[in-house]
Short mmCIF file of C-alpha atoms and ligand atoms in Angstrom, two decimals:
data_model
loop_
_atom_site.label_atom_id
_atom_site.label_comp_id
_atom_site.label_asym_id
_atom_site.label_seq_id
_atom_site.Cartn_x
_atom_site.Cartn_y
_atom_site.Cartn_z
CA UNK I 1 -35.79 8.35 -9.08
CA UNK I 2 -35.07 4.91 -8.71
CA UNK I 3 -36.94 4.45 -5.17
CA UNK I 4 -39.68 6.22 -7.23
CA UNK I 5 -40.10 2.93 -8.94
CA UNK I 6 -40.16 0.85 -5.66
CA UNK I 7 -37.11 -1.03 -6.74
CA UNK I 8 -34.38 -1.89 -4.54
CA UNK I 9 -31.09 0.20 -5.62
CA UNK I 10 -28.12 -2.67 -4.86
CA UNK I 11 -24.83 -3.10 -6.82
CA UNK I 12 -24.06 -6.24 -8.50
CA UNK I 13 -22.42 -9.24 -6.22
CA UNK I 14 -18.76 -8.04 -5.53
CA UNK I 15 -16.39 -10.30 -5.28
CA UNK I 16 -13.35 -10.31 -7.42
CA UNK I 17 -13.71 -12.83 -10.48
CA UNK I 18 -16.69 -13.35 -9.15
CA UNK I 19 -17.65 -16.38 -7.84
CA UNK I 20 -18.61 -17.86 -11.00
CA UNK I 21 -15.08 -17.04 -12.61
CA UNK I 22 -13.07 -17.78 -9.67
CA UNK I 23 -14.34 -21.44 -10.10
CA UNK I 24 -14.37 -21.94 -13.63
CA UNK I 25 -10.74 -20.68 -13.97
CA UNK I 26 -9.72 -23.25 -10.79
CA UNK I 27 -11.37 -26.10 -13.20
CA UNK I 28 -10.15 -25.37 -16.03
CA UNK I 29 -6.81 -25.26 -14.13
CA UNK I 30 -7.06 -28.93 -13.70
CA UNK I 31 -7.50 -30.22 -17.10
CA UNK I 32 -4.30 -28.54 -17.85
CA UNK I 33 -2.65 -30.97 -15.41
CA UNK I 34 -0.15 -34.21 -16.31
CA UNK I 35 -1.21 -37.69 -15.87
CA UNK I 36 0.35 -37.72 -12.37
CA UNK I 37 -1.43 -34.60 -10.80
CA UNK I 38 -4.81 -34.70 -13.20
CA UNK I 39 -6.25 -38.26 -11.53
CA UNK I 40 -6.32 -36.69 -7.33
CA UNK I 41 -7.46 -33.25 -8.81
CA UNK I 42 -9.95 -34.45 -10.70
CA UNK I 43 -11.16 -36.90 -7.38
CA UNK I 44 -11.47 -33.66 -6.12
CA UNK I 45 -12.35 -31.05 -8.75
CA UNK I 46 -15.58 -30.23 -6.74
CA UNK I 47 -13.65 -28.76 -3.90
CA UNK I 48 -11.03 -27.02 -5.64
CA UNK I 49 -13.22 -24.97 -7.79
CA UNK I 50 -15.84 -24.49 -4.80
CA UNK I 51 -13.27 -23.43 -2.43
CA UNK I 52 -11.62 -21.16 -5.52
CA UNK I 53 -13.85 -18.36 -3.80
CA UNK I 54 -13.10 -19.15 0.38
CA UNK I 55 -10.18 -16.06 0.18
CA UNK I 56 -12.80 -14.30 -0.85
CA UNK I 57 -14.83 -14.93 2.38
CA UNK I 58 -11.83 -15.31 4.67
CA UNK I 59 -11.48 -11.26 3.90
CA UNK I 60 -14.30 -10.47 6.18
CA UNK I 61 -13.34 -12.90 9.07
CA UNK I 62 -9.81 -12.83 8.99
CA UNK I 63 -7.39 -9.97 9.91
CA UNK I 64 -4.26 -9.58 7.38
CA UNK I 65 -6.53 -11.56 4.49
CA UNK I 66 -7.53 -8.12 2.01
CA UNK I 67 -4.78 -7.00 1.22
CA UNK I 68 -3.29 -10.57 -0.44
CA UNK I 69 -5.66 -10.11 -3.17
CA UNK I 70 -4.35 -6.85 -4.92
CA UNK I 71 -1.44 -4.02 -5.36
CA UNK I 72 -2.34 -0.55 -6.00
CA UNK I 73 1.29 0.19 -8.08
CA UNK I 74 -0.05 3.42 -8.66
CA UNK I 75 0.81 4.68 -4.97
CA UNK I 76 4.20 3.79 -5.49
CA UNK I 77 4.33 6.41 -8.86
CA UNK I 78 4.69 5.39 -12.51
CA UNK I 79 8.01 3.24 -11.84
CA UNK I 80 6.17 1.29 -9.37
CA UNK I 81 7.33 -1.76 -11.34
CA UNK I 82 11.05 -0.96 -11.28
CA UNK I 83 11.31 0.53 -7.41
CA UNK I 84 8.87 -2.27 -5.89
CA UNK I 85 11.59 -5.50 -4.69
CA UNK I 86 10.82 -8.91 -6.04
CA UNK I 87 11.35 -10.44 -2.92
CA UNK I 88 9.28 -9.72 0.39
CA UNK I 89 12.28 -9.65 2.68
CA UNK I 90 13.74 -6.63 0.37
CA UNK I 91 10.56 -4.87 0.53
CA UNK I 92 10.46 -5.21 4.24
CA UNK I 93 13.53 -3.72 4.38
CA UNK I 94 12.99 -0.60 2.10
CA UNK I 95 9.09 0.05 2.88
CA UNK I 96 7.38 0.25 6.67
CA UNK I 97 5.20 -3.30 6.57
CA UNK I 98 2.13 -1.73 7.80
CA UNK I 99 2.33 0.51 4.69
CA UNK I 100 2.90 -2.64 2.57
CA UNK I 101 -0.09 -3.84 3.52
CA UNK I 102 -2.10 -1.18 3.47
CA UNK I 103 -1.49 -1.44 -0.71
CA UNK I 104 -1.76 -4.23 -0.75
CA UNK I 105 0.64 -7.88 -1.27
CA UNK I 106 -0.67 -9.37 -3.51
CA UNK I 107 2.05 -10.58 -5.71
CA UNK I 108 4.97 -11.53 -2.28
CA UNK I 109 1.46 -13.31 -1.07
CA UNK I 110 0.94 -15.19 -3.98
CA UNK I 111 4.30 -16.73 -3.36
CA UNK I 112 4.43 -17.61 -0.29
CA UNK I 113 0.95 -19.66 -0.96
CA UNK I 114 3.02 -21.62 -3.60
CA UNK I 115 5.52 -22.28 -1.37
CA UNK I 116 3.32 -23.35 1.35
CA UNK I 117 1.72 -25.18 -1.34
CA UNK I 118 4.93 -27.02 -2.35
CA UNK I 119 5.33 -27.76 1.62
CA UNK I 120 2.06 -29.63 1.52
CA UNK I 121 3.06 -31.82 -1.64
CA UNK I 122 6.68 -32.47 1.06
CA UNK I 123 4.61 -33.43 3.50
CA UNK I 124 1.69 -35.71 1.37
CA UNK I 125 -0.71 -33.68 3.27
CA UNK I 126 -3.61 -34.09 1.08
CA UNK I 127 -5.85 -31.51 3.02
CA UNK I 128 -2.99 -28.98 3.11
CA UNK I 129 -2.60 -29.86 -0.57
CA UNK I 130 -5.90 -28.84 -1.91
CA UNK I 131 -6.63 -26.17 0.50
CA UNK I 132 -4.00 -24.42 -0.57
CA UNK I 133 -4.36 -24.78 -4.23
CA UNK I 134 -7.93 -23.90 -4.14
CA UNK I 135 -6.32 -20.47 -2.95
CA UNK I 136 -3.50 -20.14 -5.21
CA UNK I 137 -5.65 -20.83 -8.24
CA UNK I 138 -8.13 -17.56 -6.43
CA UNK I 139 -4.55 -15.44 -6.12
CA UNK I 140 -3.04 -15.42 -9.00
CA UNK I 141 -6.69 -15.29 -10.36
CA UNK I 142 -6.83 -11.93 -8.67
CA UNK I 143 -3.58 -10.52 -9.72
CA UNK I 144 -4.41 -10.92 -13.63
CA UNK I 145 -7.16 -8.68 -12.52
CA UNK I 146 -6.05 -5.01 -14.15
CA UNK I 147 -8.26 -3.54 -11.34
CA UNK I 148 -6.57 -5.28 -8.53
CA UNK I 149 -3.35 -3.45 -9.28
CA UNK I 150 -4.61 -0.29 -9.08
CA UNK I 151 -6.37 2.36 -6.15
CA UNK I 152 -9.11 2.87 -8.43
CA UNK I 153 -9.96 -0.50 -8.33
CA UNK I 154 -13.48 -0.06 -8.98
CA UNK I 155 -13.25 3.31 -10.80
CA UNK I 156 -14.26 5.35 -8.11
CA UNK I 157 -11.87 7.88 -8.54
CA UNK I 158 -13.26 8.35 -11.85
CA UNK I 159 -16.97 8.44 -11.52
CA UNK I 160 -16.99 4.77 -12.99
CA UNK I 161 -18.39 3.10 -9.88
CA UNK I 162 -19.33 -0.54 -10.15
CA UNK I 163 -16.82 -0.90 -13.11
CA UNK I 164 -14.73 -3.53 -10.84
CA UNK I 165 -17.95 -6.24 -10.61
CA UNK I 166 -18.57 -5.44 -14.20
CA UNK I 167 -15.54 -6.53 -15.58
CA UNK I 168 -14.89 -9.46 -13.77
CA UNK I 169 -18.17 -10.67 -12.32
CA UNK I 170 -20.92 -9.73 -14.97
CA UNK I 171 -19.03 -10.40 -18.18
CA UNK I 172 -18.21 -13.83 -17.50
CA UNK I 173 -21.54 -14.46 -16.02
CA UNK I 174 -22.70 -13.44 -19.47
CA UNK I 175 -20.30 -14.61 -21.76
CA UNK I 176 -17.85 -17.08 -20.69
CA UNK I 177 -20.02 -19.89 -22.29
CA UNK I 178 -18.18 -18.61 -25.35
CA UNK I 179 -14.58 -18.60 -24.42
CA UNK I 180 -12.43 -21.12 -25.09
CA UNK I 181 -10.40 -21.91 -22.58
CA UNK I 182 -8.12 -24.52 -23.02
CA UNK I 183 -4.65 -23.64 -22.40
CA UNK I 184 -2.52 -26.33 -23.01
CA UNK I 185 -0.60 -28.74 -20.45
CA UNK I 186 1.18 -27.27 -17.38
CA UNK I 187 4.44 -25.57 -17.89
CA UNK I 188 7.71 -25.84 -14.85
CA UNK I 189 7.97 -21.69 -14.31
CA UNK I 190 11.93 -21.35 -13.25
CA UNK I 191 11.48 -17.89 -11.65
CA UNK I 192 8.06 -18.41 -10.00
CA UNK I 193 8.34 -14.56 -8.23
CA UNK I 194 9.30 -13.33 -11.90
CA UNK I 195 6.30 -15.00 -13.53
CA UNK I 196 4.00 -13.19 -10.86
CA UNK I 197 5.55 -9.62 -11.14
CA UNK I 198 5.24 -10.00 -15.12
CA UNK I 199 1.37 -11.28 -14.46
CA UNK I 200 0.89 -7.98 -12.48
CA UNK I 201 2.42 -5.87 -14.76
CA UNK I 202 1.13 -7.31 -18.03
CA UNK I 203 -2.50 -7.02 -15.80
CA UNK I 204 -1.52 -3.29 -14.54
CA UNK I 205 -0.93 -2.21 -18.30
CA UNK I 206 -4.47 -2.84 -19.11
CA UNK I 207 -5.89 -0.59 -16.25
CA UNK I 208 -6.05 2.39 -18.65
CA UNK I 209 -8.09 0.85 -21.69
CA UNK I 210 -10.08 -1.02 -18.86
CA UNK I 211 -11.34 2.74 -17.78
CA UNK I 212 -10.88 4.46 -21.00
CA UNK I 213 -13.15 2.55 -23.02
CA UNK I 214 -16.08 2.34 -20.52
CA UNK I 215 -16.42 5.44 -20.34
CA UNK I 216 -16.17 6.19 -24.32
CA UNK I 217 -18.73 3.81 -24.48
CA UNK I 218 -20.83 5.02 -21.99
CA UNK I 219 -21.34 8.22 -24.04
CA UNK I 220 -22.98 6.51 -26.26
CA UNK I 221 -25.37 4.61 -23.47
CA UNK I 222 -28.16 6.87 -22.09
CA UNK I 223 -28.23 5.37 -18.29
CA UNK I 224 -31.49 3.65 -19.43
CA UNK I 225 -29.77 1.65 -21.81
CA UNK I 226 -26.51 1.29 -19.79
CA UNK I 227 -28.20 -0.27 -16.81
CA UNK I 228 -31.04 -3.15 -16.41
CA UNK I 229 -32.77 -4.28 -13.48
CA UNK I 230 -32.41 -8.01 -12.53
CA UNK I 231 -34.15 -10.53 -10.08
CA UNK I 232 -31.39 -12.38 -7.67
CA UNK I 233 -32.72 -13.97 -4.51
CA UNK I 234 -35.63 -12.10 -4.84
CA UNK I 235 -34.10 -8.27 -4.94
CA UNK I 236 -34.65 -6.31 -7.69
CA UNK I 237 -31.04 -4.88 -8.60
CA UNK I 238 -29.67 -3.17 -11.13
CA UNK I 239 -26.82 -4.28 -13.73
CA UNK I 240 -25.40 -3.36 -16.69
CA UNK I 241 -27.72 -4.06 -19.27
CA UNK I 242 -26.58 -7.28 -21.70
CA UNK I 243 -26.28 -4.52 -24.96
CA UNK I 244 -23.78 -2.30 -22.78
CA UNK I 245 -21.65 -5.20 -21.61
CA UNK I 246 -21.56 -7.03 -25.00
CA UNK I 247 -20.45 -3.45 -26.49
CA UNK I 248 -17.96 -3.04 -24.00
CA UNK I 249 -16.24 -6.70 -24.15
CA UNK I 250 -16.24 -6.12 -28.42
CA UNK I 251 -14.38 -2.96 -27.81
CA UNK I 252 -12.18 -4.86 -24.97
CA UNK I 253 -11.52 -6.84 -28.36
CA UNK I 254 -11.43 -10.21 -25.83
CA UNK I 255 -9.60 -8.66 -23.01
CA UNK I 256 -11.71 -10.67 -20.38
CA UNK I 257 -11.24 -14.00 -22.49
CA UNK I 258 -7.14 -13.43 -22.63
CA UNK I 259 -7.19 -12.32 -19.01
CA UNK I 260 -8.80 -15.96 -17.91
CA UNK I 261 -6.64 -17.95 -19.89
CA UNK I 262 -3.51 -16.03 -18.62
CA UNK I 263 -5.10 -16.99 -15.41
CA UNK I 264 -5.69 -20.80 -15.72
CA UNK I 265 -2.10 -21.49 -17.45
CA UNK I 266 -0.67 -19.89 -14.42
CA UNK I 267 -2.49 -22.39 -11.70
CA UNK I 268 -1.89 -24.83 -13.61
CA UNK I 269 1.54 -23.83 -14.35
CA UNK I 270 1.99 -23.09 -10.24
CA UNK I 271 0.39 -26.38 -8.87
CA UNK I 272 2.87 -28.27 -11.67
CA UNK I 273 5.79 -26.45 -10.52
CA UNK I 274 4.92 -26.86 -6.79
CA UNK I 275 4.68 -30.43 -7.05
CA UNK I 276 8.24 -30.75 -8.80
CA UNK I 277 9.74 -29.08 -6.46
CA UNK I 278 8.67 -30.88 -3.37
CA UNK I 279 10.18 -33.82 -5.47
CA UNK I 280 7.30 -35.16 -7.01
CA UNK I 281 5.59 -36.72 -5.12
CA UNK I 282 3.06 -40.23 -5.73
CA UNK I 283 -0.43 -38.77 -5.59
CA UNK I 284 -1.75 -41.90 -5.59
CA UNK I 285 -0.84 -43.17 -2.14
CA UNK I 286 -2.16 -39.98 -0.43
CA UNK I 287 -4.65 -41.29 2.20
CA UNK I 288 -8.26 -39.96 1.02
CA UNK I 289 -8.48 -36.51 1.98
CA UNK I 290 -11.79 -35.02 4.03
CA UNK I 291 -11.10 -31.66 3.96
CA UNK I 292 -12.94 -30.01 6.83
CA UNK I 293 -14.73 -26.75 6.34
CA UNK I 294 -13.00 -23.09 7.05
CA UNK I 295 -15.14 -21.78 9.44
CA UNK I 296 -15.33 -17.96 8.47
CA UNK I 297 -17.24 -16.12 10.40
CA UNK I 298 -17.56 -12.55 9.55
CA UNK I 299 -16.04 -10.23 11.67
CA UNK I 300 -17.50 -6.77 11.93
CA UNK I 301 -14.58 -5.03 12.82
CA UNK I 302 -13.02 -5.87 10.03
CA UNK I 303 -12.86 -2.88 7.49
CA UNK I 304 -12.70 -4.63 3.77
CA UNK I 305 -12.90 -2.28 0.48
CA UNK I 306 -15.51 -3.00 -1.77
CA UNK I 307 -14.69 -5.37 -4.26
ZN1 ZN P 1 -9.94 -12.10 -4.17
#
């Protein structure tokens, strides 16, 4: 019916957070900062929430790169929480690897980043240093994601296709001018693997009213009024319409909003910690940093899920 009308039938952009989100969240990140971090991050607050969305890319040129931006805990059964180890080397030990990653790491990922992260500070490696917190701040992004800790990750297990993009691309996109998203100042986290498993499962308890209520809602939504049709780079594509996804975040009663601030305390939280651990550094005598482009190329063999 759709081709009837001549227009082009295309999902919205997916990418997790979106691109939009991904950066916001990595800026906001950095006014959350102390005096002795805030003055190189904000030198270079272009590149650290432009880059916020390189993982993203890196997924379709580099092998091994998917699967650190989710966990589906629901393959692992209901306890998933309580039988999954903390600590990569345990998990190693108790689960095949290749199965690991073929559900995804997500959270043991997320750490090592921050440790590599914390080498870079060690080192005064400015490069190192924002490269890698330009990816942190898109990790743990993606891990306060409910839909990146689940294998219906964008409800197609439940007839709710496109539900992934909706939630964390096309919300924002329409309504993160609203948020306020000011966290307070960075926080030392003691038990940095802790704070990530508690991210996931705070995120992973959400999954349910995440799915539940679209599809409540979308009773009441004749397709018509569920979906719209939008220009981008001159496709016409449809979306959900700006009625359905204002309903939808109401009934979410600020999900979306709570879910980006838990997002941007944690960078900031991360990069803080990082840098007192490597023995905090002076930021100030780090020679200028020209950070030289990732190149990504996409590689076609590469078999990425949507989203
Ligand atoms: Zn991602």
């Amino acid at each position: 019916m759709i081709w009837a009308f001549g227009f082009l039938f295309l999902p919205p952009p997916a990418e997790d957070w979106g691109f939009y989100a991904h950066s916001l969240i990595n800026q906001q990140a950095v006014y959350s900062l102390p005096p002795e971090l805030i003055g190189f991050y904000k030198v270079h607050i272009q590149f650290v929430t432009e880059k916020s969305v390189n993982p993203d890319r890196r997924r379709y040129a580099v092998e091994g790169e998917a699967e650190k931006h989710y966990i589906d805990l629901d393959h692992y059964g209901d306890s998933a929480l309580f039988v999954l180890p903390k600590y990569w080397f345990e998990a190693i030990e108790l689960i095949p690897e290749d199965s690991l990653r073929q559900n995804g790491i997500g959270p043991w990922s997320a750490y090592l980043t921050m440790i590599n992260l914390t080498k870079a500070f060690e080192e005064k490696n400015s490069q190192a240093i924002l490269r890698l917190s330009a990816d942190l701040g898109h990790y743990l992004g993606d891990l306060n994601v409910p839909l990146h800790t689940t294998k219906n990750y964008n409800g197609q297990l439940t007839g709710q296709e496109g539900i992934h993009g909706f939630w964390e691309s096309r919300i924002p996109e329409l309504m993160a001018k609203d948020y306020s998203l000011w966290v307070g100042k960075a926080e030392y986290v003691e038990k940095p693997q802790h704070a990530i498993w508690e991210a996931v499962a705070h995120a992973h308890a959400q999954v349910d009213s995440v799915l539940r209520i679209e599809r409540e809602l979308s009773q009441d939504f004749p397709e018509d009024q569920k979906y719209s049709y939008e220009e981008r780079n001159g496709l016409t594509v449809r979306v959900y319409s700006r009625d359905f996804t204002e309903a939808y975040a109401a009934a979410m009663d600020n999900q979306i909003e709570r879910q980006m601030k838990r997002s941007i305390k944690m960078i900031a939280d991360f990069w803080y910690t990082a840098w007192i651990n490597a023995g905090q550094p002076d930021l100030n005598s780090l020679d200028e940093a020209v950070v030289e482009e990732e190149k990504l190329t996409p590689d076609p063999k590469l078999k990425v899920r949507e989203h």
